[in-house]
PDB file of C-alpha atoms in Angstrom:
ATOM      1  CA  MET P   1      34.721  36.945-128.312  1.00 56.00           C
ATOM      2  CA  SER P   2      32.457  37.277-131.123  1.00 75.00           C
ATOM      3  CA  ASN P   3      29.034  35.982-131.107  1.00 83.00           C
ATOM      4  CA  LYS P   4      29.992  32.996-133.152  1.00 88.00           C
ATOM      5  CA  ASP P   5      32.834  32.199-130.729  1.00 91.00           C
ATOM      6  CA  ASP P   6      30.054  32.407-127.874  1.00 92.00           C
ATOM      7  CA  ILE P   7      27.594  29.964-129.802  1.00 94.00           C
ATOM      8  CA  ARG P   8      30.312  27.575-130.645  1.00 94.00           C
ATOM      9  CA  GLU P   9      31.688  27.477-127.059  1.00 95.00           C
ATOM     10  CA  PHE P  10      28.510  27.031-125.385  1.00 96.00           C
ATOM     11  CA  LEU P  11      27.262  24.330-127.628  1.00 96.00           C
ATOM     12  CA  MET P  12      30.670  22.568-127.446  1.00 95.00           C
ATOM     13  CA  THR P  13      30.629  22.740-123.664  1.00 96.00           C
ATOM     14  CA  ARG P  14      27.079  21.583-123.381  1.00 96.00           C
ATOM     15  CA  ARG P  15      27.973  18.474-125.447  1.00 95.00           C
ATOM     16  CA  ALA P  16      31.021  17.820-123.645  1.00 94.00           C
ATOM     17  CA  ARG P  17      29.124  17.282-120.420  1.00 94.00           C
ATOM     18  CA  LEU P  18      26.533  14.978-121.728  1.00 94.00           C
ATOM     19  CA  THR P  19      27.615  11.503-121.750  1.00 91.00           C
ATOM     20  CA  PRO P  20      25.672   8.842-124.267  1.00 91.00           C
ATOM     21  CA  GLU P  21      24.282   7.004-121.202  1.00 90.00           C
ATOM     22  CA  ALA P  22      22.673  10.105-120.033  1.00 92.00           C
ATOM     23  CA  ALA P  23      21.173  10.797-123.293  1.00 92.00           C
ATOM     24  CA  GLY P  24      19.915   7.249-123.393  1.00 92.00           C
ATOM     25  CA  LEU P  25      22.185   6.531-126.632  1.00 89.00           C
ATOM     26  CA  PRO P  26      23.425   2.840-126.874  1.00 82.00           C
ATOM     27  CA  LEU P  27      27.132   2.038-126.672  1.00 73.00           C
ATOM     28  CA  PHE P  28      28.743   0.020-129.290  1.00 64.00           C
ATOM     29  CA  GLY P  29      32.137  -0.408-127.775  1.00 60.00           C
ATOM     30  CA  GLY P  30      35.353   0.877-129.203  1.00 64.00           C
ATOM     31  CA  ILE P  31      37.303   4.020-128.066  1.00 70.00           C
ATOM     32  CA  ARG P  32      35.504   7.072-127.904  1.00 76.00           C
ATOM     33  CA  ARG P  33      37.422  10.441-128.717  1.00 76.00           C
ATOM     34  CA  VAL P  34      35.261  12.684-127.145  1.00 78.00           C
ATOM     35  CA  THR P  35      34.366  13.056-123.291  1.00 79.00           C
ATOM     36  CA  GLY P  36      30.778  13.765-124.391  1.00 91.00           C
ATOM     37  CA  LEU P  37      28.345  13.385-127.247  1.00 93.00           C
ATOM     38  CA  ARG P  38      29.649  13.647-130.658  1.00 92.00           C
ATOM     39  CA  ARG P  39      28.195  16.025-132.912  1.00 94.00           C
ATOM     40  CA  GLU P  40      26.214  13.212-135.246  1.00 94.00           C
ATOM     41  CA  GLU P  41      24.881  12.198-131.781  1.00 94.00           C
ATOM     42  CA  VAL P  42      23.542  15.532-131.007  1.00 96.00           C
ATOM     43  CA  ALA P  43      22.160  15.970-134.504  1.00 95.00           C
ATOM     44  CA  LEU P  44      20.364  12.481-134.066  1.00 94.00           C
ATOM     45  CA  LEU P  45      18.949  13.344-130.681  1.00 95.00           C
ATOM     46  CA  ALA P  46      17.853  16.664-132.120  1.00 95.00           C
ATOM     47  CA  GLY P  47      16.188  15.512-135.039  1.00 94.00           C
ATOM     48  CA  MET P  48      18.482  17.109-137.716  1.00 94.00           C
ATOM     49  CA  SER P  49      21.325  16.523-140.064  1.00 94.00           C
ATOM     50  CA  THR P  50      24.711  16.223-138.994  1.00 95.00           C
ATOM     51  CA  ALA P  51      25.695  18.983-141.420  1.00 95.00           C
ATOM     52  CA  TYR P  52      23.160  21.367-140.114  1.00 93.00           C
ATOM     53  CA  TYR P  53      24.208  20.991-136.667  1.00 95.00           C
ATOM     54  CA  ILE P  54      28.261  21.292-137.534  1.00 95.00           C
ATOM     55  CA  ARG P  55      26.944  24.757-139.122  1.00 93.00           C
ATOM     56  CA  LEU P  56      25.218  25.844-135.966  1.00 93.00           C
ATOM     57  CA  GLU P  57      28.378  24.779-133.770  1.00 93.00           C
ATOM     58  CA  ARG P  58      30.646  26.847-135.934  1.00 93.00           C
ATOM     59  CA  GLY P  59      28.665  30.080-135.077  1.00 89.00           C
ATOM     60  CA  ASP P  60      26.427  30.354-138.208  1.00 90.00           C
ATOM     61  CA  ALA P  61      22.895  30.651-136.604  1.00 88.00           C
ATOM     62  CA  THR P  62      21.167  32.649-139.061  1.00 83.00           C
ATOM     63  CA  GLY P  63      17.647  31.339-140.083  1.00 83.00           C
ATOM     64  CA  ILE P  64      17.680  28.771-137.495  1.00 88.00           C
ATOM     65  CA  SER P  65      14.202  28.474-135.949  1.00 89.00           C
ATOM     66  CA  GLU P  66      12.542  28.130-132.840  1.00 91.00           C
ATOM     67  CA  SER P  67      11.497  24.687-133.128  1.00 92.00           C
ATOM     68  CA  ILE P  68      15.000  23.597-134.191  1.00 92.00           C
ATOM     69  CA  LEU P  69      16.248  25.597-130.912  1.00 94.00           C
ATOM     70  CA  GLU P  70      13.805  23.597-128.858  1.00 95.00           C
ATOM     71  CA  GLY P  71      14.932  20.285-130.121  1.00 95.00           C
ATOM     72  CA  LEU P  72      18.677  20.952-129.692  1.00 96.00           C
ATOM     73  CA  SER P  73      17.569  22.338-126.334  1.00 97.00           C
ATOM     74  CA  ARG P  74      15.986  18.996-125.456  1.00 96.00           C
ATOM     75  CA  ALA P  75      18.983  16.939-127.005  1.00 96.00           C
ATOM     76  CA  LEU P  76      21.484  18.560-124.754  1.00 97.00           C
ATOM     77  CA  GLN P  77      19.149  18.525-121.651  1.00 97.00           C
ATOM     78  CA  LEU P  78      19.538  22.353-121.421  1.00 97.00           C
ATOM     79  CA  ASP P  79      17.693  23.802-118.179  1.00 96.00           C
ATOM     80  CA  ASN P  80      15.334  26.725-118.652  1.00 95.00           C
ATOM     81  CA  ALA P  81      18.411  29.235-118.178  1.00 94.00           C
ATOM     82  CA  GLU P  82      20.535  27.711-120.764  1.00 96.00           C
ATOM     83  CA  ARG P  83      17.814  27.287-123.071  1.00 96.00           C
ATOM     84  CA  LEU P  84      16.888  31.012-122.709  1.00 94.00           C
ATOM     85  CA  HIS P  85      20.453  31.874-123.426  1.00 95.00           C
ATOM     86  CA  LEU P  86      21.034  29.820-126.291  1.00 95.00           C
ATOM     87  CA  HIS P  87      17.883  31.565-127.730  1.00 93.00           C
ATOM     88  CA  GLU P  88      19.433  35.064-127.129  1.00 92.00           C
ATOM     89  CA  LEU P  89      22.707  33.832-128.869  1.00 92.00           C
ATOM     90  CA  VAL P  90      20.748  32.845-131.746  1.00 92.00           C
ATOM     91  CA  ARG P  91      18.831  36.098-131.705  1.00 88.00           C
ATOM     92  CA  THR P  92      21.938  38.214-131.566  1.00 86.00           C
ATOM     93  CA  ALA P  93      23.284  36.267-134.701  1.00 83.00           C
ATOM     94  CA  ASN P  94      20.247  36.976-136.655  1.00 81.00           C
ATOM     95  CA  GLU P  95      20.399  40.729-135.919  1.00 77.00           C
ATOM     96  CA  ARG P  96      23.843  40.773-136.814  1.00 60.00           C
ATOM     97  CA  GLY P  97      23.021  38.871-139.963  1.00 51.00           C
ATOM     98  CA  GLY P  98      20.774  41.500-140.959  1.00 47.00           C
ATOM     99  CA  ALA P  99      17.519  40.062-140.173  1.00 44.00           C
ATOM    100  CA  ARG P 100      17.005  42.720-137.499  1.00 46.00           C
ATOM    101  CA  ARG P 101      19.083  45.654-136.508  1.00 46.00           C
ATOM    102  CA  LYS P 102      17.146  47.033-133.640  1.00 50.00           C
ATOM    103  CA  ARG P 103      19.605  47.293-130.602  1.00 51.00           C
ATOM    104  CA  ARG P 104      18.132  45.887-127.215  1.00 51.00           C
ATOM    105  CA  PRO P 105      18.649  48.222-124.097  1.00 54.00           C
ATOM    106  CA  VAL P 106      21.630  47.969-122.284  1.00 54.00           C
ATOM    107  CA  SER P 107      21.453  47.511-117.911  1.00 59.00           C
ATOM    108  CA  ALA P 108      20.064  50.760-116.425  1.00 63.00           C
ATOM    109  CA  ARG P 109      22.507  53.028-114.604  1.00 72.00           C
ATOM    110  CA  LYS P 110      20.039  54.639-112.005  1.00 82.00           C
ATOM    111  CA  VAL P 111      16.658  54.023-110.014  1.00 90.00           C
ATOM    112  CA  SER P 112      13.709  56.223-109.808  1.00 92.00           C
ATOM    113  CA  ASP P 113      12.603  58.179-106.865  1.00 94.00           C
ATOM    114  CA  ALA P 114       9.860  55.569-106.347  1.00 94.00           C
ATOM    115  CA  VAL P 115      12.135  52.563-105.831  1.00 94.00           C
ATOM    116  CA  ARG P 116      14.142  54.402-103.511  1.00 95.00           C
ATOM    117  CA  GLN P 117      11.467  55.222-101.288  1.00 96.00           C
ATOM    118  CA  THR P 118       9.927  51.351-101.478  1.00 95.00           C
ATOM    119  CA  ILE P 119      13.317  50.098-100.353  1.00 96.00           C
ATOM    120  CA  ASP P 120      13.522  52.604 -97.838  1.00 96.00           C
ATOM    121  CA  SER P 121      10.155  51.685 -96.352  1.00 96.00           C
ATOM    122  CA  MET P 122      11.487  48.183 -95.852  1.00 95.00           C
ATOM    123  CA  THR P 123      13.374  48.864 -92.533  1.00 92.00           C
ATOM    124  CA  ASN P 124      13.748  45.284 -91.229  1.00 92.00           C
ATOM    125  CA  VAL P 125      15.183  43.523 -94.307  1.00 96.00           C
ATOM    126  CA  PRO P 126      18.304  44.366 -95.970  1.00 97.00           C
ATOM    127  CA  VAL P 127      17.569  45.280 -99.606  1.00 98.00           C
ATOM    128  CA  ILE P 128      19.592  46.406-102.714  1.00 97.00           C
ATOM    129  CA  VAL P 129      18.918  47.355-106.183  1.00 97.00           C
ATOM    130  CA  GLN P 130      21.331  46.117-109.168  1.00 96.00           C
ATOM    131  CA  ASN P 131      21.614  45.744-112.797  1.00 95.00           C
ATOM    132  CA  GLY P 132      22.466  42.934-115.017  1.00 93.00           C
ATOM    133  CA  ARG P 133      26.171  44.048-114.579  1.00 95.00           C
ATOM    134  CA  PHE P 134      25.834  43.873-110.655  1.00 96.00           C
ATOM    135  CA  ASP P 135      26.516  47.300-110.261  1.00 95.00           C
ATOM    136  CA  VAL P 136      24.712  48.231-107.016  1.00 95.00           C
ATOM    137  CA  LEU P 137      22.484  51.392-107.574  1.00 95.00           C
ATOM    138  CA  ALA P 138      20.640  51.574-104.409  1.00 95.00           C
ATOM    139  CA  MET P 139      20.568  50.099-100.828  1.00 96.00           C
ATOM    140  CA  ASN P 140      18.287  50.842 -97.785  1.00 96.00           C
ATOM    141  CA  ARG P 141      20.116  51.298 -94.615  1.00 95.00           C
ATOM    142  CA  LEU P 142      20.064  47.890 -93.298  1.00 97.00           C
ATOM    143  CA  GLY P 143      21.606  46.735 -97.204  1.00 97.00           C
ATOM    144  CA  SER P 144      24.314  49.295 -96.586  1.00 95.00           C
ATOM    145  CA  ALA P 145      25.025  47.752 -93.208  1.00 96.00           C
ATOM    146  CA  LEU P 146      24.853  44.333 -94.356  1.00 97.00           C
ATOM    147  CA  PHE P 147      27.628  44.985 -97.297  1.00 96.00           C
ATOM    148  CA  SER P 148      29.579  47.721 -95.476  1.00 93.00           C
ATOM    149  CA  GLU P 149      32.833  46.106 -96.731  1.00 90.00           C
ATOM    150  CA  MET P 150      31.941  46.827-100.463  1.00 90.00           C
ATOM    151  CA  SER P 151      33.312  50.105-101.564  1.00 75.00           C
ATOM    152  CA  GLY P 152      33.136  51.571-105.096  1.00 67.00           C
ATOM    153  CA  ASP P 153      35.697  53.169-107.143  1.00 68.00           C
ATOM    154  CA  GLU P 154      35.713  56.667-107.429  1.00 66.00           C
ATOM    155  CA  GLY P 155      33.701  57.512-110.739  1.00 69.00           C
ATOM    156  CA  ARG P 156      32.077  54.023-110.907  1.00 79.00           C
ATOM    157  CA  PRO P 157      29.481  52.152-108.861  1.00 85.00           C
ATOM    158  CA  THR P 158      30.133  49.560-106.373  1.00 92.00           C
ATOM    159  CA  ASN P 159      30.022  46.199-108.251  1.00 95.00           C
ATOM    160  CA  PHE P 160      29.327  42.800-106.540  1.00 96.00           C
ATOM    161  CA  ALA P 161      31.476  41.287-109.401  1.00 97.00           C
ATOM    162  CA  ARG P 162      34.642  43.272-108.849  1.00 96.00           C
ATOM    163  CA  TYR P 163      34.047  42.780-105.044  1.00 96.00           C
ATOM    164  CA  VAL P 164      34.124  38.984-105.337  1.00 97.00           C
ATOM    165  CA  PHE P 165      36.939  38.661-107.611  1.00 97.00           C
ATOM    166  CA  LEU P 166      39.353  41.582-106.785  1.00 95.00           C
ATOM    167  CA  ASP P 167      38.943  42.438-103.309  1.00 95.00           C
ATOM    168  CA  PRO P 168      40.810  40.398-100.815  1.00 94.00           C
ATOM    169  CA  THR P 169      38.219  40.661 -98.114  1.00 94.00           C
ATOM    170  CA  ALA P 170      35.502  38.881 -99.962  1.00 96.00           C
ATOM    171  CA  ALA P 171      37.139  35.598 -99.545  1.00 96.00           C
ATOM    172  CA  ASP P 172      36.411  36.141 -95.746  1.00 96.00           C
ATOM    173  CA  PHE P 173      33.079  38.053 -96.257  1.00 97.00           C
ATOM    174  CA  TYR P 174      31.196  35.086 -98.276  1.00 97.00           C
ATOM    175  CA  ARG P 175      31.600  31.850 -96.615  1.00 97.00           C
ATOM    176  CA  ASP P 176      30.540  30.170 -99.595  1.00 95.00           C
ATOM    177  CA  TRP P 177      32.921  32.126-101.993  1.00 97.00           C
ATOM    178  CA  PHE P 178      33.455  29.409-104.445  1.00 97.00           C
ATOM    179  CA  ASP P 179      29.647  29.286-105.149  1.00 96.00           C
ATOM    180  CA  SER P 180      29.091  32.984-105.145  1.00 96.00           C
ATOM    181  CA  ALA P 181      31.680  33.439-107.471  1.00 97.00           C
ATOM    182  CA  GLU P 182      30.299  30.926-109.541  1.00 97.00           C
ATOM    183  CA  GLN P 183      26.796  32.229-109.457  1.00 96.00           C
ATOM    184  CA  ILE P 184      27.997  35.821-110.377  1.00 97.00           C
ATOM    185  CA  VAL P 185      29.951  34.459-113.540  1.00 98.00           C
ATOM    186  CA  ALA P 186      26.873  32.345-114.712  1.00 97.00           C
ATOM    187  CA  LEU P 187      24.619  35.444-114.177  1.00 96.00           C
ATOM    188  CA  LEU P 188      27.083  37.406-115.996  1.00 96.00           C
ATOM    189  CA  ARG P 189      27.050  35.030-118.803  1.00 95.00           C
ATOM    190  CA  GLY P 190      23.240  35.111-119.131  1.00 93.00           C
ATOM    191  CA  GLU P 191      23.366  39.177-119.442  1.00 93.00           C
ATOM    192  CA  ALA P 192      25.994  39.075-122.064  1.00 92.00           C
ATOM    193  CA  GLY P 193      23.444  37.171-124.306  1.00 90.00           C
ATOM    194  CA  ARG P 194      20.663  39.561-123.344  1.00 87.00           C
ATOM    195  CA  ALA P 195      22.655  42.777-123.771  1.00 86.00           C
ATOM    196  CA  PRO P 196      25.678  41.897-126.518  1.00 84.00           C
ATOM    197  CA  TYR P 197      26.012  45.647-127.136  1.00 84.00           C
ATOM    198  CA  ASP P 198      26.618  46.850-123.316  1.00 90.00           C
ATOM    199  CA  ARG P 199      29.923  48.518-123.650  1.00 92.00           C
ATOM    200  CA  ALA P 200      30.091  48.554-119.829  1.00 93.00           C
ATOM    201  CA  LEU P 201      29.493  44.992-119.463  1.00 94.00           C
ATOM    202  CA  THR P 202      32.235  44.052-122.185  1.00 94.00           C
ATOM    203  CA  ASP P 203      34.837  46.445-120.407  1.00 95.00           C
ATOM    204  CA  LEU P 204      33.857  44.656-117.073  1.00 96.00           C
ATOM    205  CA  VAL P 205      34.267  41.028-118.371  1.00 96.00           C
ATOM    206  CA  GLY P 206      37.577  42.286-119.915  1.00 96.00           C
ATOM    207  CA  GLU P 207      38.725  43.714-116.663  1.00 97.00           C
ATOM    208  CA  LEU P 208      37.610  40.750-114.676  1.00 98.00           C
ATOM    209  CA  SER P 209      39.453  38.193-117.035  1.00 97.00           C
ATOM    210  CA  THR P 210      42.475  40.101-117.145  1.00 97.00           C
ATOM    211  CA  ARG P 211      43.100  40.514-113.180  1.00 97.00           C
ATOM    212  CA  SER P 212      41.233  37.274-112.021  1.00 98.00           C
ATOM    213  CA  ASP P 213      42.367  33.733-112.992  1.00 97.00           C
ATOM    214  CA  GLU P 214      39.470  32.415-111.247  1.00 98.00           C
ATOM    215  CA  PHE P 215      37.002  34.501-113.020  1.00 98.00           C
ATOM    216  CA  ARG P 216      38.447  33.763-116.524  1.00 97.00           C
ATOM    217  CA  GLN P 217      38.453  29.875-115.829  1.00 97.00           C
ATOM    218  CA  MET P 218      34.746  30.252-114.830  1.00 97.00           C
ATOM    219  CA  TRP P 219      33.795  32.401-117.891  1.00 97.00           C
ATOM    220  CA  ALA P 220      35.436  29.535-120.092  1.00 95.00           C
ATOM    221  CA  ALA P 221      32.603  27.145-118.631  1.00 95.00           C
ATOM    222  CA  HIS P 222      29.803  28.964-120.236  1.00 95.00           C
ATOM    223  CA  ASP P 223      27.474  28.407-117.447  1.00 96.00           C
ATOM    224  CA  VAL P 224      24.294  30.298-117.105  1.00 96.00           C
ATOM    225  CA  ARG P 225      21.787  30.854-114.148  1.00 92.00           C
ATOM    226  CA  VAL P 226      18.646  32.897-113.585  1.00 86.00           C
ATOM    227  CA  HIS P 227      18.508  35.322-110.499  1.00 81.00           C
ATOM    228  CA  GLU P 228      15.438  33.897-108.237  1.00 85.00           C
ATOM    229  CA  THR P 229      16.052  32.670-104.987  1.00 92.00           C
ATOM    230  CA  GLY P 230      18.664  31.113-102.633  1.00 93.00           C
ATOM    231  CA  ILE P 231      20.849  31.167 -99.751  1.00 95.00           C
ATOM    232  CA  LYS P 232      24.008  33.318 -98.846  1.00 96.00           C
ATOM    233  CA  GLN P 233      26.276  32.328 -96.117  1.00 97.00           C
ATOM    234  CA  ILE P 234      28.253  35.504 -95.025  1.00 97.00           C
ATOM    235  CA  HIS P 235      30.787  36.432 -91.917  1.00 97.00           C
ATOM    236  CA  HIS P 236      29.824  40.075 -90.913  1.00 97.00           C
ATOM    237  CA  PRO P 237      32.903  42.000 -89.202  1.00 95.00           C
ATOM    238  CA  VAL P 238      30.145  43.484 -86.733  1.00 95.00           C
ATOM    239  CA  VAL P 239      27.432  40.568 -86.192  1.00 96.00           C
ATOM    240  CA  GLY P 240      29.286  37.453 -87.189  1.00 97.00           C
ATOM    241  CA  ASP P 241      27.788  34.524 -89.357  1.00 98.00           C
ATOM    242  CA  LEU P 242      24.666  35.143 -91.335  1.00 98.00           C
ATOM    243  CA  ASP P 243      22.705  32.387 -93.313  1.00 98.00           C
ATOM    244  CA  LEU P 244      20.378  34.570 -95.381  1.00 97.00           C
ATOM    245  CA  THR P 245      17.684  33.625 -97.785  1.00 97.00           C
ATOM    246  CA  TYR P 246      17.307  36.038-100.771  1.00 97.00           C
ATOM    247  CA  GLU P 247      14.693  36.570-103.191  1.00 96.00           C
ATOM    248  CA  ALA P 248      15.202  38.403-106.343  1.00 95.00           C
ATOM    249  CA  PHE P 249      12.313  40.704-107.982  1.00 94.00           C
ATOM    250  CA  GLY P 250      12.235  42.256-111.310  1.00 92.00           C
ATOM    251  CA  VAL P 251      11.579  46.133-111.401  1.00 92.00           C
ATOM    252  CA  ASN P 252       8.617  46.336-113.624  1.00 87.00           C
ATOM    253  CA  SER P 253       9.095  50.083-114.492  1.00 86.00           C
ATOM    254  CA  ALA P 254      12.907  49.677-115.245  1.00 88.00           C
ATOM    255  CA  PRO P 255      13.536  46.542-117.080  1.00 85.00           C
ATOM    256  CA  GLY P 256      16.884  44.622-116.321  1.00 87.00           C
ATOM    257  CA  LEU P 257      16.835  46.075-112.636  1.00 94.00           C
ATOM    258  CA  MET P 258      16.622  43.476-109.864  1.00 95.00           C
ATOM    259  CA  LEU P 259      15.192  44.370-106.240  1.00 97.00           C
ATOM    260  CA  ILE P 260      16.955  41.730-103.887  1.00 97.00           C
ATOM    261  CA  ALA P 261      15.618  41.338 -99.996  1.00 97.00           C
ATOM    262  CA  PHE P 262      17.483  39.197 -97.695  1.00 98.00           C
ATOM    263  CA  THR P 263      15.671  37.778 -94.746  1.00 97.00           C
ATOM    264  CA  ALA P 264      16.299  34.751 -91.921  1.00 97.00           C
ATOM    265  CA  ALA P 265      13.570  32.981 -90.195  1.00 95.00           C
ATOM    266  CA  VAL P 266      12.444  34.363 -86.900  1.00 96.00           C
ATOM    267  CA  GLY P 267      14.018  32.552 -83.729  1.00 96.00           C
ATOM    268  CA  THR P 268      17.291  31.605 -85.610  1.00 97.00           C
ATOM    269  CA  PRO P 269      20.727  33.065 -84.930  1.00 97.00           C
ATOM    270  CA  SER P 270      20.620  34.818 -88.300  1.00 97.00           C
ATOM    271  CA  HIS P 271      17.595  36.724 -87.272  1.00 97.00           C
ATOM    272  CA  ASP P 272      18.926  37.698 -84.157  1.00 97.00           C
ATOM    273  CA  GLY P 273      22.243  39.190 -86.160  1.00 97.00           C
ATOM    274  CA  LEU P 274      20.270  41.030 -88.381  1.00 96.00           C
ATOM    275  CA  GLN P 275      18.718  42.783 -85.448  1.00 96.00           C
ATOM    276  CA  LEU P 276      21.586  43.337 -83.782  1.00 96.00           C
ATOM    277  CA  LEU P 277      22.832  44.638 -87.360  1.00 96.00           C
ATOM    278  CA  ALA P 278      20.097  47.124 -87.625  1.00 95.00           C
ATOM    279  CA  SER P 279      20.726  48.431 -84.172  1.00 94.00           C
ATOM    280  CA  TRP P 280      24.329  48.905 -85.218  1.00 93.00           C
ATOM    281  CA  ALA P 281      23.236  50.644 -88.462  1.00 91.00           C
ATOM    282  CA  ALA P 282      21.106  52.800 -86.581  1.00 88.00           C
ATOM    283  CA  GLU P 283      23.619  53.882 -83.931  1.00 86.00           C
ATOM    284  CA  SER P 284      26.163  54.706 -86.847  1.00 73.00           C
ATOM    285  CA  VAL P 285      23.706  57.023 -88.431  1.00 56.00           C
ATOM    286  CA  ASP P 286      22.964  58.579 -85.218  1.00 52.00           C
ATOM    287  CA  ASP P 287      26.727  59.061 -84.510  1.00 52.00           C
ATOM    288  CA  ALA P 288      27.264  60.595 -88.006  1.00 46.00           C
ATOM    289  CA  SER P 289      24.456  62.925 -87.494  1.00 47.00           C
ATOM    290  CA  GLY P 290      26.026  64.050 -84.163  1.00 47.00           C
ATOM    291  CA  MET P 291      29.349  64.500 -85.622  1.00 41.00           C
ATOM    292  CA  HIS P 292      27.847  66.622 -88.362  1.00 43.00           C
ATOM    293  CA  LYS P 293      25.928  68.733 -85.945  1.00 46.00           C
ATOM    294  CA  LYS P 294      29.047  69.574 -83.970  1.00 44.00           C
TER     295      LYS P 294
END
């Protein structure tokens, strides 16, 4: 899909979900042929001409000012993730239009020794480091134990998106599979807006769209999110059900990388489960070391 298509589909889906009542517009009766707002209604709310908005919704975003985008964001009641995504799509359109030709960097493919040492020192919580494509670039011992069900194909890194949509064990591992799947797609949408020249990301989206009906349907919704904090409900094959809070932190030394730590409140069954998982992981390492010595 081209950048023009992305802009058109994003604006159309945001417009379709917003009713006149929700937008504070009066209803004058008669039959409405659209489920959401009409183009002229969006233009009215955004303070622009209908022709100007139609041009934008057709994907012609060259020369669009920041103030127009902010007015449009308010009119469509975009959240912060959606507002940033719209700005990224328009920025890309201007780059392709010749206003700027500088390509932004794609997602990192490796982590530094310092980052590895940092996560290895965090022994009491599972920690992973991933890029915007959901490639898993590093895990500490407890992180590897938590996501022991995942495995990467030879020649490419383990990838959460491939696991969730293409591995049949994911539906049992994630007790909140649908929410997890929606989140991954929404985050990939945001990454596609930030890194439109990332060939590996384009290939990943193409692969998932071809092999997964669920992914294809979710991708068509054009939903976006930011990766900050939340709850993951999983069923681990060794320790059973775990309800874990995750926090995502950007790695300042490598833009695009996220360090994600999973925790559980002390005294909860999930906290006990993590402790049991830590013991299991340590025993597995000791057993492997013993076999290696033999």
